[in-house]
PDB file of C-alpha atoms in Angstrom:
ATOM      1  CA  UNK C   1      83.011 137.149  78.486  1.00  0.00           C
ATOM      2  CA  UNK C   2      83.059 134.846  81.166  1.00  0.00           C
ATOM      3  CA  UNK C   3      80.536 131.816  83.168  1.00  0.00           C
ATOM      4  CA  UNK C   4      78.066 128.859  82.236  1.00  0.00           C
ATOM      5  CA  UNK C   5      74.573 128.695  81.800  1.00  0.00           C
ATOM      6  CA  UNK C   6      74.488 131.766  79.301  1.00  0.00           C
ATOM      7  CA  UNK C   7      70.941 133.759  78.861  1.00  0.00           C
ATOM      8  CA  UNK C   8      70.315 134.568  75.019  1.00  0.00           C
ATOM      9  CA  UNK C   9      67.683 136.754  73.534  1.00  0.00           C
ATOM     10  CA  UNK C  10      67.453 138.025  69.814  1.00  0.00           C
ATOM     11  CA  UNK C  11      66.145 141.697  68.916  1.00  0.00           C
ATOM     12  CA  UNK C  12      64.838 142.377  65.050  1.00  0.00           C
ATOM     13  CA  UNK C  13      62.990 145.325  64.569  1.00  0.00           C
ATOM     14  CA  UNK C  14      62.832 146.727  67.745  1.00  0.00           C
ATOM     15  CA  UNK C  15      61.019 143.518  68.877  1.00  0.00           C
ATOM     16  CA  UNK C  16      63.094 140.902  71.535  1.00  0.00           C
ATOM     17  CA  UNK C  17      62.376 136.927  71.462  1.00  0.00           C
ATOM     18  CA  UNK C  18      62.348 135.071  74.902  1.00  0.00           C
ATOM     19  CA  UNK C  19      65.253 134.788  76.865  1.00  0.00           C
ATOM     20  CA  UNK C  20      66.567 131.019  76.446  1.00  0.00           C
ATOM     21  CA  UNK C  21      68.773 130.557  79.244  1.00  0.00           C
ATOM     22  CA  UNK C  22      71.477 128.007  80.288  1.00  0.00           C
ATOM     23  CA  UNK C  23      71.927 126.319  76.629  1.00  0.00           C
ATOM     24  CA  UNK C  24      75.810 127.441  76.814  1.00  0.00           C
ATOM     25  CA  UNK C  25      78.974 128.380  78.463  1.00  0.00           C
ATOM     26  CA  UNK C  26      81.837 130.203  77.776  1.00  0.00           C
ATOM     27  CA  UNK C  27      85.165 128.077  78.166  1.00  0.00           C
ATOM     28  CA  UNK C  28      86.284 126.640  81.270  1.00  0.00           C
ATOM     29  CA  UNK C  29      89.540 128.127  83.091  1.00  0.00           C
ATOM     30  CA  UNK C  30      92.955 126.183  81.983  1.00  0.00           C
ATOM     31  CA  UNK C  31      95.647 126.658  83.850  1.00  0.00           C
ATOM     32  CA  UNK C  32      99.060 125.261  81.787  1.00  0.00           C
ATOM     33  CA  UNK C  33     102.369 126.792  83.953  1.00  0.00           C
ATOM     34  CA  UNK C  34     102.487 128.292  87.030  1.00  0.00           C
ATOM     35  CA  UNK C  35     105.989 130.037  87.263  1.00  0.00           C
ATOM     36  CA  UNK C  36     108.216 131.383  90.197  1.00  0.00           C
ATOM     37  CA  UNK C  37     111.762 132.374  90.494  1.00  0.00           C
ATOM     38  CA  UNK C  38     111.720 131.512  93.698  1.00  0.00           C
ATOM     39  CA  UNK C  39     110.647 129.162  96.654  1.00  0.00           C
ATOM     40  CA  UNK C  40     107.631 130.557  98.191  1.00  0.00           C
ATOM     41  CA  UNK C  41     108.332 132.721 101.860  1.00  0.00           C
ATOM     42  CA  UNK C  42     106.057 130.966 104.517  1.00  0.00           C
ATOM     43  CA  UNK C  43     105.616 134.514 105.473  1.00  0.00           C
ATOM     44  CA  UNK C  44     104.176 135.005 102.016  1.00  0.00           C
ATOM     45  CA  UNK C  45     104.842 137.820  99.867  1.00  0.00           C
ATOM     46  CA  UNK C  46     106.545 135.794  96.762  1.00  0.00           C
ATOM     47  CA  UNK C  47     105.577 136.689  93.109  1.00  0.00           C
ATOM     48  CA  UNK C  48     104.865 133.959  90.396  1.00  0.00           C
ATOM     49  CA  UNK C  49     102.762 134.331  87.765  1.00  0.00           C
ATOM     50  CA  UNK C  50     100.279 131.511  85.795  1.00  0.00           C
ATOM     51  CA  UNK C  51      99.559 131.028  82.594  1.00  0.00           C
ATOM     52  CA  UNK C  52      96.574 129.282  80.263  1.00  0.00           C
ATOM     53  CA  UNK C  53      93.354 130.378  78.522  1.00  0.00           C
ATOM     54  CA  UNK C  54      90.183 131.403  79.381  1.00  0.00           C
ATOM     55  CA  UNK C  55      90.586 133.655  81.786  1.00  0.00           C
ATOM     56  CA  UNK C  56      88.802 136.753  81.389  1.00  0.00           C
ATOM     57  CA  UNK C  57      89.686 140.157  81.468  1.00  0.00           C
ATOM     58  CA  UNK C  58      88.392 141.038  84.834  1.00  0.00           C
ATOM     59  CA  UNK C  59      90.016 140.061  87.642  1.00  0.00           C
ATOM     60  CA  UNK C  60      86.710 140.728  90.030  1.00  0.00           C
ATOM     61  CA  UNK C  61      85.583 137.089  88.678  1.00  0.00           C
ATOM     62  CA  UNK C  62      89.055 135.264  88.878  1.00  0.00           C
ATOM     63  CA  UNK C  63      89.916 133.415  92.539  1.00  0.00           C
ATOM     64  CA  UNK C  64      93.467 131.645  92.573  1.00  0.00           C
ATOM     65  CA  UNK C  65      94.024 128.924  95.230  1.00  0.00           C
ATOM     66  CA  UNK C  66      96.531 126.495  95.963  1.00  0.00           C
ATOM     67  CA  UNK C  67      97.917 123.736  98.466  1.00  0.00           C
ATOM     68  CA  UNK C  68      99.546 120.931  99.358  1.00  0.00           C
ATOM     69  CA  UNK C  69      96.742 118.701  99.165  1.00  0.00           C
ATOM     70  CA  UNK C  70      93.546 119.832  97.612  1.00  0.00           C
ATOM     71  CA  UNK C  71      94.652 123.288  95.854  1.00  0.00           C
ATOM     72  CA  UNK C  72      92.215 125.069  97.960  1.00  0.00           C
ATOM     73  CA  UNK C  73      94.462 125.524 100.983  1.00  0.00           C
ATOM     74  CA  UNK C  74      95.465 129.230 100.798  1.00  0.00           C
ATOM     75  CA  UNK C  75      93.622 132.106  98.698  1.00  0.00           C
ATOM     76  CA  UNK C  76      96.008 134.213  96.658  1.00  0.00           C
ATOM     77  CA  UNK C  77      95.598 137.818  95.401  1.00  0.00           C
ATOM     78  CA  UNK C  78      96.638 138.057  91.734  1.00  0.00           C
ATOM     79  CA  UNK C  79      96.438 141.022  88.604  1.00  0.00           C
ATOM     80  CA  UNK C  80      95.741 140.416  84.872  1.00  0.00           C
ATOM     81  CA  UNK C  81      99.343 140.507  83.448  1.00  0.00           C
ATOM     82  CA  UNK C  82      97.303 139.408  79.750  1.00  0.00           C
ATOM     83  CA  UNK C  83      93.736 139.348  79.576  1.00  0.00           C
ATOM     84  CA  UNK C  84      92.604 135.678  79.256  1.00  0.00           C
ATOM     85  CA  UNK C  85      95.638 134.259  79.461  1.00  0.00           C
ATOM     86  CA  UNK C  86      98.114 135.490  82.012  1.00  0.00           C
ATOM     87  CA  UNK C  87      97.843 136.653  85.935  1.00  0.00           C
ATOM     88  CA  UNK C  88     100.730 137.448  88.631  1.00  0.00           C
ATOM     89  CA  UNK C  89      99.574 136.592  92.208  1.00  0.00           C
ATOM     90  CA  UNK C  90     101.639 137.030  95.613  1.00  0.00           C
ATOM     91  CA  UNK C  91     101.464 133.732  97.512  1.00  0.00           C
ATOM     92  CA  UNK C  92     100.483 133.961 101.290  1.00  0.00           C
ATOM     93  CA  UNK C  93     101.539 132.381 104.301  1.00  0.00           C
ATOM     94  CA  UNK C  94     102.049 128.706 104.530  1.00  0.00           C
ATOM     95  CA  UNK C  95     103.617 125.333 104.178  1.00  0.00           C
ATOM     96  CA  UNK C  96     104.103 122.480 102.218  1.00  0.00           C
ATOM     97  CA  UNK C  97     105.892 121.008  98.995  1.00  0.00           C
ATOM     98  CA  UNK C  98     104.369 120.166  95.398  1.00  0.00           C
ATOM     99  CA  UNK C  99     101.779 122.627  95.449  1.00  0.00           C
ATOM    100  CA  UNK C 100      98.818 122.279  93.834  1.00  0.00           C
ATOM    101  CA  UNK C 101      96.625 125.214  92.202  1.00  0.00           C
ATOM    102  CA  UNK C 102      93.412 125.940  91.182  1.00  0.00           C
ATOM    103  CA  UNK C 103      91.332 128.579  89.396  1.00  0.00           C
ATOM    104  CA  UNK C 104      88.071 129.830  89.886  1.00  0.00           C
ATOM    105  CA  UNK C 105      86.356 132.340  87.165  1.00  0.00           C
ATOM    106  CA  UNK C 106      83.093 133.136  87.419  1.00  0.00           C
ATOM    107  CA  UNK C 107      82.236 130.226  88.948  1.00  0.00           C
ATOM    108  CA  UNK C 108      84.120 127.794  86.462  1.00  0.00           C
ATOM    109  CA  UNK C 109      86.191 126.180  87.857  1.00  0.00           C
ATOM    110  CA  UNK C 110      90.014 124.962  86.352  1.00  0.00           C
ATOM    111  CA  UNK C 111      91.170 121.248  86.823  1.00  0.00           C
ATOM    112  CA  UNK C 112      94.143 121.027  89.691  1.00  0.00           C
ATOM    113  CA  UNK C 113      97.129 122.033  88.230  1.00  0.00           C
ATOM    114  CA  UNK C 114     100.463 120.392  89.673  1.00  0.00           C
ATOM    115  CA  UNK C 115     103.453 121.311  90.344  1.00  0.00           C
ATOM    116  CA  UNK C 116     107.168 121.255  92.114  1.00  0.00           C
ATOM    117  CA  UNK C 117     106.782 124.607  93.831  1.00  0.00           C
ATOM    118  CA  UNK C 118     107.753 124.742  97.546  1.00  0.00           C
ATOM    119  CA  UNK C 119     107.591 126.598 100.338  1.00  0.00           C
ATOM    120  CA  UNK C 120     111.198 126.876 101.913  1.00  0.00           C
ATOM    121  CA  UNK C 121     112.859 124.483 103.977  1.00  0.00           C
ATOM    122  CA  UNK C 122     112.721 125.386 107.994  1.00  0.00           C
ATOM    123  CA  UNK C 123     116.132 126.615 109.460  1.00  0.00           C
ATOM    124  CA  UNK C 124     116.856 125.657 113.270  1.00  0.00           C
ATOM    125  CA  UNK C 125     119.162 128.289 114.475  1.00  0.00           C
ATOM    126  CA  UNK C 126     119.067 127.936 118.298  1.00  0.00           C
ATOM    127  CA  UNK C 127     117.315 126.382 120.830  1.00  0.00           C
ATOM    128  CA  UNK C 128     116.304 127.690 124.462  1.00  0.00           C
ATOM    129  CA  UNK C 129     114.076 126.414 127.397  1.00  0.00           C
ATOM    130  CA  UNK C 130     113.644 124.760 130.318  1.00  0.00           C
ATOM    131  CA  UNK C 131     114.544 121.449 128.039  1.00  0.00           C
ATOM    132  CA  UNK C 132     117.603 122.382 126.800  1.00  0.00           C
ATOM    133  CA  UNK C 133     119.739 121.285 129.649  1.00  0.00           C
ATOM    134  CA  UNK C 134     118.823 119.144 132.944  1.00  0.00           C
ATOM    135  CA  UNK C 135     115.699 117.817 131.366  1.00  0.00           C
ATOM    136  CA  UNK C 136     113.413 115.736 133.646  1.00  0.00           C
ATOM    137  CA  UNK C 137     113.327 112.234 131.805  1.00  0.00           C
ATOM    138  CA  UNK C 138     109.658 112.177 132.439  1.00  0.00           C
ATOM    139  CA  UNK C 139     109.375 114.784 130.042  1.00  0.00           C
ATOM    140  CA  UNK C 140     107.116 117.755 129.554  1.00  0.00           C
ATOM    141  CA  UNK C 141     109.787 120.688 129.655  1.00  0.00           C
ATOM    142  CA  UNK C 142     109.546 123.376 127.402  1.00  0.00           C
ATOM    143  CA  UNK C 143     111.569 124.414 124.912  1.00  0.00           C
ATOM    144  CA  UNK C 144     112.020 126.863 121.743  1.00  0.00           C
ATOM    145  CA  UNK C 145     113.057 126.146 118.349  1.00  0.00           C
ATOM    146  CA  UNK C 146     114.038 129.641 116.842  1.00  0.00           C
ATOM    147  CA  UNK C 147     114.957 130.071 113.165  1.00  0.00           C
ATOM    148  CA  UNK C 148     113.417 130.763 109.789  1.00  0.00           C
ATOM    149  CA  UNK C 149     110.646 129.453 107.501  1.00  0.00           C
ATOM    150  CA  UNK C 150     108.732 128.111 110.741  1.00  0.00           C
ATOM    151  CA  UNK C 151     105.436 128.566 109.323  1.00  0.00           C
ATOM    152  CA  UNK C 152     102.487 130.664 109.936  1.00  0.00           C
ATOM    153  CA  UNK C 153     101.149 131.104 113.156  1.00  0.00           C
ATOM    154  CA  UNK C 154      97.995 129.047 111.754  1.00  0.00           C
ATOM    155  CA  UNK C 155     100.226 125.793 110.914  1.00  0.00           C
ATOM    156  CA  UNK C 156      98.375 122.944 111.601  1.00  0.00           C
ATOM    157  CA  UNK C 157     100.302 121.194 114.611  1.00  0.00           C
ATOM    158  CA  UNK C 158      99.996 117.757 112.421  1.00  0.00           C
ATOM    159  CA  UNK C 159     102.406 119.331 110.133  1.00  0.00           C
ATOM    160  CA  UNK C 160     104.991 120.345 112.306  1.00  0.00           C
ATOM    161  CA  UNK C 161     107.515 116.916 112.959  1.00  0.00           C
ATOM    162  CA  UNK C 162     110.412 117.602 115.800  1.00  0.00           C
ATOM    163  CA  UNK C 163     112.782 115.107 116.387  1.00  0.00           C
ATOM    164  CA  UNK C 164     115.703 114.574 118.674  1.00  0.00           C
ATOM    165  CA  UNK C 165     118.510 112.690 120.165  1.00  0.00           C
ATOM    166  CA  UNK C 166     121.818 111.305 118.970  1.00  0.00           C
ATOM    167  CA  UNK C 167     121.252 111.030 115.435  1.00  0.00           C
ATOM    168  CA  UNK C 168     118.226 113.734 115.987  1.00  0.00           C
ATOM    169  CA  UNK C 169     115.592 111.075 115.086  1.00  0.00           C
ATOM    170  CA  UNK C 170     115.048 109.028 118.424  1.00  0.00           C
ATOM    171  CA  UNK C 171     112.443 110.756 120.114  1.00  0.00           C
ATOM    172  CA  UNK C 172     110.177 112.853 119.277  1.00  0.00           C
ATOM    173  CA  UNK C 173     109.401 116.120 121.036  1.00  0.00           C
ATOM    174  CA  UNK C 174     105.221 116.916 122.331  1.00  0.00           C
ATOM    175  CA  UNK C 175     102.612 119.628 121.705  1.00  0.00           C
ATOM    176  CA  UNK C 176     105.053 121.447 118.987  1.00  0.00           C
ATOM    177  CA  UNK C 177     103.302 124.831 117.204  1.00  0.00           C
ATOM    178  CA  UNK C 178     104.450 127.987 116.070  1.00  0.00           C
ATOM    179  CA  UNK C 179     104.691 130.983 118.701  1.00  0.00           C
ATOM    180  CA  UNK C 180     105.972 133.413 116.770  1.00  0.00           C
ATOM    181  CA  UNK C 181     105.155 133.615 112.799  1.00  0.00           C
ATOM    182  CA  UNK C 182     107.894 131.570 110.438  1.00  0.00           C
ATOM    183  CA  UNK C 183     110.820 132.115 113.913  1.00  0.00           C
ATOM    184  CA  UNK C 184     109.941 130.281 116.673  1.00  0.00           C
ATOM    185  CA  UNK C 185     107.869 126.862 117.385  1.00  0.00           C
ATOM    186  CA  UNK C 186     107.444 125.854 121.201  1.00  0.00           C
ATOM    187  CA  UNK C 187     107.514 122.133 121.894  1.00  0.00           C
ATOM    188  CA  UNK C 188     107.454 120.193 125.454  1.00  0.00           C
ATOM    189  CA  UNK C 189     110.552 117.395 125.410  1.00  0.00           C
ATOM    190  CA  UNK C 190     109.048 113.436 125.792  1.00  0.00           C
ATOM    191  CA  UNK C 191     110.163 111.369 128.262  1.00  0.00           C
ATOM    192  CA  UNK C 192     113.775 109.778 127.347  1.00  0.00           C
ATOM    193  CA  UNK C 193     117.532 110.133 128.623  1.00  0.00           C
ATOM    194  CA  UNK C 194     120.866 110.302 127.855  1.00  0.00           C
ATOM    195  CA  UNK C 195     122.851 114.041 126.419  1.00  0.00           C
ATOM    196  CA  UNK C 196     124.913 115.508 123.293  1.00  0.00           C
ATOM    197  CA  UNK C 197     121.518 115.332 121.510  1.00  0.00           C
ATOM    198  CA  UNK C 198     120.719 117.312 117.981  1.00  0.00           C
ATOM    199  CA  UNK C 199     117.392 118.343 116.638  1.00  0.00           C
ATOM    200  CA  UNK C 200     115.702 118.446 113.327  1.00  0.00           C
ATOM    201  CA  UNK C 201     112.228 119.915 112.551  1.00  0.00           C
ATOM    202  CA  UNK C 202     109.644 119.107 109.344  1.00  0.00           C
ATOM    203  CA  UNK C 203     107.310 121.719 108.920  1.00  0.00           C
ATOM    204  CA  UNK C 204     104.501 121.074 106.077  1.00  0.00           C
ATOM    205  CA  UNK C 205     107.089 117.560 104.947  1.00  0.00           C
ATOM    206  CA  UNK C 206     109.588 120.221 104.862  1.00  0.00           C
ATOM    207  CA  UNK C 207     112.973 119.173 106.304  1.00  0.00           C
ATOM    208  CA  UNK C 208     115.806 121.290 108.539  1.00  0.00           C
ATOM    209  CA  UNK C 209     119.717 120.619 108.546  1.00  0.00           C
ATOM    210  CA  UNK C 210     120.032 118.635 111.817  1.00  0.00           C
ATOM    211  CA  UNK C 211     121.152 120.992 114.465  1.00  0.00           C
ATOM    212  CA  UNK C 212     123.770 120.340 116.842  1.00  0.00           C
ATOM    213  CA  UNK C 213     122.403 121.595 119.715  1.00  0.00           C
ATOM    214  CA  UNK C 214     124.076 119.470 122.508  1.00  0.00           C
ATOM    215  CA  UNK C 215     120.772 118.804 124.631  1.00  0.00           C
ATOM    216  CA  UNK C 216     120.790 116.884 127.734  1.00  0.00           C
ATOM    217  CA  UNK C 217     118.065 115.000 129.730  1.00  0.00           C
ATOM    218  CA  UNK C 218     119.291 115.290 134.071  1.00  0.00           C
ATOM    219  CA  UNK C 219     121.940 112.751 134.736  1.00  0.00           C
ATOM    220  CA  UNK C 220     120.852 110.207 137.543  1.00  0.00           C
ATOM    221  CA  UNK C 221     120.781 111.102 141.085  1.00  0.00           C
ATOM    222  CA  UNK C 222     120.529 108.726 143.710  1.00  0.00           C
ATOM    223  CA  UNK C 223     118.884 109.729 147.375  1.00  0.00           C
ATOM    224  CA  UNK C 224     118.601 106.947 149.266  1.00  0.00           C
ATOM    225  CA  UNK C 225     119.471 103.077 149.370  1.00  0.00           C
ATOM    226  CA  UNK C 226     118.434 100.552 151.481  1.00  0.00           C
ATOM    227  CA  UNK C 227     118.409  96.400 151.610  1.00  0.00           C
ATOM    228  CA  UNK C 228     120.368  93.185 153.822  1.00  0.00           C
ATOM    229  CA  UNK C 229     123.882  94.594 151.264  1.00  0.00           C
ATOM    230  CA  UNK C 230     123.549  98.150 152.201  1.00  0.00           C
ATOM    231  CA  UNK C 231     125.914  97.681 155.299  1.00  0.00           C
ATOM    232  CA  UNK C 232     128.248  95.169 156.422  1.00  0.00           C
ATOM    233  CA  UNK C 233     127.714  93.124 153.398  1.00  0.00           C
ATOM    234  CA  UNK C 234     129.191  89.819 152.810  1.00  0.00           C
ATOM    235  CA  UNK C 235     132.409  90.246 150.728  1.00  0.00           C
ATOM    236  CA  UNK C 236     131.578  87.226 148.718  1.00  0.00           C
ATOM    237  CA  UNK C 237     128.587  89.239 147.363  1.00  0.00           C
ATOM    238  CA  UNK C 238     124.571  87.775 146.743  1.00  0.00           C
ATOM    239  CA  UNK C 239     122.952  90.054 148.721  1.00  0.00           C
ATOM    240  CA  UNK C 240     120.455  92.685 147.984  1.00  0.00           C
TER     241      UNK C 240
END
């Protein structure tokens, strides 16, 4: 059996006491490995299975979560491998490092069990837009980062990190978020200069390679000049 707050009764001779409810439980969910052979897909779809006691032997009462942060961050659909003490799940789409999980059975709940399991790292494999090339240094071009492990298209945009420039860590790139699930994340370039520029992306504290991609901001142009050294100017110089 599983949950707290147990109802007992007693029958002798055809004749049942009161019920005498919540004077105990049945043990609390304890979850000791959590096992993958395998990063986890931020598509989703990777098996691992998790291991302890007091599980029960039906799976209706048993919720699996897990996270980066509080363990509660995705839901995860799992079957009784061994009753009370084993489960395999699938993980869904996400992000993030050192996941955390948590169990749930029949409203017990399991302390937060941690863990080294990962999502995969993000992959930059090209980059198109407006921004790659000719960039106005005031910023605000688009551009598209497309690769793999990207995240869902629910990624929080505060865990998505794109950085660029010479060593692909000067500036920063705006209003980055995932357009296409785990492939493709559309940012708008910041305001900056110069060319020859590589990118890098973090997605849920999850680094890329640094990508050569050989970005440039537009090169100055000048339309017009003016002043008392725009003509005929003295040859000895000092004038504006």
């Amino acid at each position: 059996g599983v949950g707290a707050n147990v109802d007992w009764s007693v029958t002798v001779g055809g004749q049942m006491s009161l019920t005498t409810s919540g004077q105990s439980s049945f043990g609390v969910p304890v979850i000791l490995s959590v096992a993958t052979s395998e990063s986890f897909d931020t598509s989703g779809g990777v098996s691992f299975t998790v291991t302890g006691s007091n599980f029960g032997d039906d799976i209706v009462h048993i919720v699996v979560t897990y996270g980066p942060v509080t363990g509660l961050e995705y839901a995860t659909s799992c079957t009784i491998e061994t009753a009370h003490t084993s489960l395999t799940c699938l993980s869904t789409a996400g992000v993030g490092k050192d996941l955390k999980f948590k169990m749930m059975v029949a409203a017990q709940e399991s302390a937060l069990k941690t863990t080294s399991i990962a999502y995969k790292s993000p992959v930059i494999s090209a980059l198109t837009g407006a921004g790659t090339a000719f960039a106005s240094t005031t910023g605000g071009d688009i551009i598209y980062l497309t690769g793999s492990q990207l995240g869902p298209l629910s990624t929080s945009h505060a865990d998505i990190v794109v950085t660029y420039g010479t060593s692909a860590s000067e500036l920063t790139a705006l209003s980055c978020h995932v357009v296409t699930a785990s492939t493709k994340i559309q940012c708008l370039t910041a305001p900056g200069t110069g060319l020859g520029h590589s990118w890098r992306v973090s997605v849920g504290a999850q680094v890329s390679d640094i990508f050569a991609a050989n970005t440039a901001y537009a090169p100055p142009s000048v339309s017009s000049f003016d002043g008392v050294g725009s003509s005929l100017a003295l040859t000895s110089g000092g004038q504006t």
